[in-house]
Amino acid sequence: MVLKLYARTGWGGGGGIVALTLAEKQIPFEHAAINLAQKEHKTPEFLAMHPFGQVPVIVRAFPQFHRNMRSKALPLLPTGLKERALVEQAASVEFANFLPAVLNVVTEFVRKPLSGMPTDDAASATALAELSTVLDVYETILSKHRYFGGDEFTIADLFHFSYAPMLADAGVPIMTSTGPNVARWWNDLISRPAWIKLKEEGIKGTAI
Ligand SMILES: N[C@@H](CCC(=O)N[C@@H](CS)C(=O)NCC(=O)O)C(=O)O
């Protein structure tokens, strides 16, 4: 096996993003399921791979992994300087603006109810308003090109899968109710076969 992905089984967080990237690029991998509750990410063996003891981790066995990443049909990162800069800028926006806002909404509408913690109406309203403000800017960005980092589907779009799909499942349809361009973009993303498969099955890995 060329590549081994150590991650939880569900699609949320970074593990899902790595699995989705590999699926979109049709790169086979083996999945090593890590159980955080059992602290499997804090063993000496795991800490040797990731000194902070966090998932996901990918380990490659052969240098041909790099050739595979380059040769597959879907690039996910453009090679042109201007196009590449736009994708890197978009990826930074996802990390700095979208991710903190979406995590606050997920905390109020998903994590607290799931763990039996009391929900907080004021915090929920603030979280929704902050995400809505971010998505208003997304509406402007997405009125200029089809995808978040340009006219092609790239890694900058893919990063949005880590938590945002939880919103509709929790009865918060904000990704499709803010503006027509955000809705068009999000509906396009969640229709991708690789995503539909990951959401239905969780991380599975693929046979080589
Ligand atoms: N920047 C980190 C983020 C990874 C991360 O936050 N992983 C979380 C799960 S999504 C984790 O492993 N949490 C358990 C812990 O920190 O003990 C990385 O890319 O390695």
Tab-separated table of C-alpha atoms and ligand atoms in Angstrom:
chain	number	residue	atom	x	y	z
A	1	MET	CA	0.000	0.000	0.000
A	2	VAL	CA	1.417	3.348	-1.059
A	3	LEU	CA	-0.396	5.499	1.422
A	4	LYS	CA	-1.821	5.050	4.897
A	5	LEU	CA	-4.283	7.517	6.435
A	6	TYR	CA	-4.600	7.531	10.216
A	7	ALA	CA	-7.928	9.171	11.010
A	8	ARG	CA	-11.265	8.732	12.691
A	9	THR	CA	-13.887	6.844	10.695
A	10	GLY	CA	-16.388	9.701	10.274
A	11	TRP	CA	-16.153	12.360	7.554
A	12	GLY	CA	-15.794	15.418	9.843
A	13	GLY	CA	-12.606	17.407	10.382
A	14	GLY	CA	-9.259	17.049	8.655
A	15	GLY	CA	-9.467	13.273	8.153
A	16	GLY	CA	-12.457	13.681	5.855
A	17	ILE	CA	-10.655	16.381	3.881
A	18	VAL	CA	-7.632	14.154	3.283
A	19	ALA	CA	-9.861	11.185	2.339
A	20	LEU	CA	-11.833	13.405	-0.032
A	21	THR	CA	-8.682	14.797	-1.632
A	22	LEU	CA	-7.389	11.277	-2.265
A	23	ALA	CA	-10.765	10.181	-3.635
A	24	GLU	CA	-11.004	13.164	-6.002
A	25	LYS	CA	-7.508	12.382	-7.245
A	26	GLN	CA	-8.259	8.652	-7.417
A	27	ILE	CA	-5.292	7.774	-5.225
A	28	PRO	CA	-5.759	4.501	-3.335
A	29	PHE	CA	-5.031	4.464	0.368
A	30	GLU	CA	-5.366	2.298	3.423
A	31	HIS	CA	-7.360	3.638	6.363
A	32	ALA	CA	-6.075	3.038	9.883
A	33	ALA	CA	-8.986	3.909	12.162
A	34	ILE	CA	-7.943	5.916	15.237
A	35	ASN	CA	-10.176	5.985	18.296
A	36	LEU	CA	-9.657	9.292	20.110
A	37	ALA	CA	-11.740	8.206	23.112
A	38	GLN	CA	-9.284	5.374	23.650
A	39	LYS	CA	-6.336	7.779	23.246
A	40	GLU	CA	-4.948	5.860	20.306
A	41	HIS	CA	-3.526	9.190	19.090
A	42	LYS	CA	-1.367	9.586	22.228
A	43	THR	CA	0.574	6.329	22.100
A	44	PRO	CA	4.384	6.549	21.684
A	45	GLU	CA	4.034	5.055	18.160
A	46	PHE	CA	1.499	7.680	17.143
A	47	LEU	CA	3.474	10.538	18.753
A	48	ALA	CA	6.464	9.453	16.673
A	49	MET	CA	4.388	10.299	13.578
A	50	HIS	CA	2.652	13.427	14.924
A	51	PRO	CA	4.371	15.088	17.920
A	52	PHE	CA	1.149	16.879	18.941
A	53	GLY	CA	-0.767	13.594	18.923
A	54	GLN	CA	-3.484	14.716	16.525
A	55	VAL	CA	-5.332	13.252	13.572
A	56	PRO	CA	-5.163	13.063	10.620
A	57	VAL	CA	-1.743	11.722	9.673
A	58	ILE	CA	-0.765	10.387	6.271
A	59	VAL	CA	2.231	8.178	5.797
A	60	ARG	CA	3.561	7.236	2.414
A	61	ALA	CA	5.630	4.181	1.685
A	62	PHE	CA	7.015	4.988	-1.763
A	63	PRO	CA	8.092	8.141	-3.567
A	64	GLN	CA	5.702	7.257	-6.382
A	65	PHE	CA	2.995	8.890	-4.239
A	66	HIS	CA	4.251	12.252	-5.484
A	67	ARG	CA	4.073	11.111	-9.096
A	68	ASN	CA	0.501	9.951	-8.481
A	69	MET	CA	-0.455	13.281	-6.943
A	70	ARG	CA	0.795	15.053	-10.062
A	71	SER	CA	-0.454	12.707	-12.734
A	72	LYS	CA	-4.110	12.233	-11.844
A	73	ALA	CA	-6.812	14.002	-13.810
A	74	LEU	CA	-8.024	16.485	-11.189
A	75	PRO	CA	-5.193	18.876	-10.228
A	76	LEU	CA	-6.878	20.571	-7.203
A	77	LEU	CA	-4.021	23.129	-7.321
A	78	PRO	CA	-3.487	25.126	-10.514
A	79	THR	CA	0.029	25.550	-11.891
A	80	GLY	CA	-0.318	29.105	-13.258
A	81	LEU	CA	1.135	31.717	-10.895
A	82	LYS	CA	-1.941	33.963	-10.761
A	83	GLU	CA	-4.379	31.048	-10.482
A	84	ARG	CA	-2.264	29.420	-7.775
A	85	ALA	CA	-2.111	32.690	-5.769
A	86	LEU	CA	-5.897	32.986	-5.919
A	87	VAL	CA	-6.319	29.434	-4.572
A	88	GLU	CA	-3.826	30.047	-1.761
A	89	GLN	CA	-5.600	33.275	-0.848
A	90	ALA	CA	-8.956	31.460	-0.867
A	91	ALA	CA	-7.558	28.673	1.332
A	92	SER	CA	-6.338	31.292	3.832
A	93	VAL	CA	-9.765	32.908	3.870
A	94	GLU	CA	-11.344	29.534	4.610
A	95	PHE	CA	-8.963	28.993	7.542
A	96	ALA	CA	-8.985	32.530	8.969
A	97	ASN	CA	-12.576	33.650	8.336
A	98	PHE	CA	-14.871	30.743	7.546
A	99	LEU	CA	-13.563	27.990	9.834
A	100	PRO	CA	-13.737	29.906	13.171
A	101	ALA	CA	-17.234	31.147	12.290
A	102	VAL	CA	-18.559	27.749	11.238
A	103	LEU	CA	-17.034	26.085	14.315
A	104	ASN	CA	-18.929	28.465	16.599
A	105	VAL	CA	-22.207	27.555	14.885
A	106	VAL	CA	-21.358	23.840	15.060
A	107	THR	CA	-20.630	24.209	18.784
A	108	GLU	CA	-24.037	25.773	19.459
A	109	PHE	CA	-26.175	23.687	17.104
A	110	VAL	CA	-24.389	20.324	16.987
A	111	ARG	CA	-21.868	19.745	19.765
A	112	LYS	CA	-23.809	21.165	22.708
A	113	PRO	CA	-27.061	19.305	21.881
A	114	LEU	CA	-25.136	16.079	21.183
A	115	SER	CA	-23.289	16.213	24.482
A	116	GLY	CA	-26.391	17.204	26.464
A	117	MET	CA	-25.054	20.671	27.308
A	118	PRO	CA	-27.564	23.524	27.635
A	119	THR	CA	-27.806	25.658	24.493
A	120	ASP	CA	-27.398	29.391	24.684
A	121	ASP	CA	-29.801	31.508	22.562
A	122	ALA	CA	-27.598	34.611	22.652
A	123	ALA	CA	-24.457	32.664	21.692
A	124	SER	CA	-26.393	30.852	18.932
A	125	ALA	CA	-27.663	34.135	17.488
A	126	THR	CA	-24.175	35.684	17.615
A	127	ALA	CA	-22.608	32.636	15.952
A	128	LEU	CA	-25.215	32.655	13.171
A	129	ALA	CA	-24.819	36.402	12.608
A	130	GLU	CA	-21.014	36.070	12.378
A	131	LEU	CA	-21.193	33.210	9.890
A	132	SER	CA	-23.791	35.128	7.905
A	133	THR	CA	-21.418	38.120	7.690
A	134	VAL	CA	-18.669	35.841	6.360
A	135	LEU	CA	-21.061	34.313	3.822
A	136	ASP	CA	-22.084	37.779	2.616
A	137	VAL	CA	-18.448	38.292	1.610
A	138	TYR	CA	-18.457	34.814	0.042
A	139	GLU	CA	-21.468	35.925	-2.019
A	140	THR	CA	-19.373	38.745	-3.516
A	141	ILE	CA	-16.403	36.445	-4.147
A	142	LEU	CA	-18.568	33.730	-5.702
A	143	SER	CA	-20.322	36.233	-7.972
A	144	LYS	CA	-16.952	36.604	-9.752
A	145	HIS	CA	-16.043	32.962	-10.339
A	146	ARG	CA	-17.645	29.539	-10.231
A	147	TYR	CA	-15.592	28.117	-7.368
A	148	PHE	CA	-14.101	29.715	-4.280
A	149	GLY	CA	-10.535	29.906	-5.595
A	150	GLY	CA	-11.281	30.490	-9.288
A	151	ASP	CA	-13.237	28.827	-12.077
A	152	GLU	CA	-12.040	25.305	-11.286
A	153	PHE	CA	-12.775	23.080	-8.293
A	154	THR	CA	-9.666	23.195	-6.048
A	155	ILE	CA	-8.381	22.408	-2.601
A	156	ALA	CA	-9.822	25.760	-1.443
A	157	ASP	CA	-13.347	24.417	-2.056
A	158	LEU	CA	-12.517	21.069	-0.562
A	159	PHE	CA	-11.511	22.533	2.824
A	160	HIS	CA	-15.113	23.653	3.363
A	161	PHE	CA	-16.285	20.066	3.766
A	162	SER	CA	-14.730	19.646	7.223
A	163	TYR	CA	-17.669	21.074	9.223
A	164	ALA	CA	-20.135	23.005	7.013
A	165	PRO	CA	-22.142	19.915	5.935
A	166	MET	CA	-23.121	19.454	9.598
A	167	LEU	CA	-25.172	22.653	9.469
A	168	ALA	CA	-28.001	21.471	7.204
A	169	ASP	CA	-28.102	18.174	9.118
A	170	ALA	CA	-28.643	20.220	12.303
A	171	GLY	CA	-31.490	22.223	10.734
A	172	VAL	CA	-29.361	25.298	9.903
A	173	PRO	CA	-29.656	25.785	6.110
A	174	ILE	CA	-27.406	28.864	6.120
A	175	MET	CA	-25.156	27.586	3.301
A	176	THR	CA	-28.070	27.678	0.857
A	177	SER	CA	-30.142	30.553	2.237
A	178	THR	CA	-27.644	33.430	2.356
A	179	GLY	CA	-27.262	34.331	-1.302
A	180	PRO	CA	-27.752	32.803	-4.765
A	181	ASN	CA	-24.051	32.423	-5.571
A	182	VAL	CA	-23.171	30.810	-2.247
A	183	ALA	CA	-26.167	28.462	-2.683
A	184	ARG	CA	-25.145	27.599	-6.257
A	185	TRP	CA	-21.566	26.892	-5.134
A	186	TRP	CA	-22.540	24.858	-2.082
A	187	ASN	CA	-25.101	22.770	-3.993
A	188	ASP	CA	-22.424	22.082	-6.596
A	189	LEU	CA	-19.946	20.965	-3.896
A	190	ILE	CA	-22.325	18.663	-2.053
A	191	SER	CA	-23.333	17.010	-5.339
A	192	ARG	CA	-19.814	15.734	-6.005
A	193	PRO	CA	-19.813	11.918	-6.135
A	194	ALA	CA	-16.660	11.659	-3.967
A	195	TRP	CA	-18.373	13.685	-1.239
A	196	ILE	CA	-21.666	11.748	-1.447
A	197	LYS	CA	-19.723	8.496	-1.056
A	198	LEU	CA	-17.644	9.784	1.872
A	199	LYS	CA	-20.706	11.148	3.675
A	200	GLU	CA	-22.580	7.872	3.263
A	201	GLU	CA	-19.735	5.510	4.084
A	202	GLY	CA	-17.257	7.474	6.229
A	203	ILE	CA	-13.538	6.981	5.611
A	204	LYS	CA	-12.921	3.512	4.252
A	205	GLY	CA	-9.746	3.500	2.214
A	206	THR	CA	-9.508	1.860	-1.165
A	207	ALA	CA	-7.880	-1.296	-2.437
A	208	ILE	CA	-4.816	-0.792	-4.585
B	1	LIG	N1	-3.427	21.558	12.736
B	1	LIG	C1	-3.648	20.213	13.204
B	1	LIG	C2	-5.133	20.002	13.413
B	1	LIG	C3	-5.498	18.597	13.745
B	1	LIG	C4	-6.536	18.520	14.826
B	1	LIG	O1	-6.928	19.545	15.430
B	1	LIG	N2	-6.998	17.294	15.092
B	1	LIG	C5	-7.959	17.053	16.128
B	1	LIG	C6	-9.186	16.327	15.575
B	1	LIG	S1	-9.978	17.225	14.276
B	1	LIG	C7	-7.339	16.132	17.174
B	1	LIG	O2	-6.573	15.256	16.822
B	1	LIG	N3	-7.718	16.330	18.418
B	1	LIG	C8	-7.266	15.499	19.469
B	1	LIG	C9	-6.181	16.126	20.319
B	1	LIG	O3	-5.735	17.244	19.992
B	1	LIG	O4	-5.820	15.496	21.307
B	1	LIG	C10	-3.067	19.254	12.190
B	1	LIG	O5	-3.265	19.490	10.991
B	1	LIG	O6	-2.415	18.288	12.554
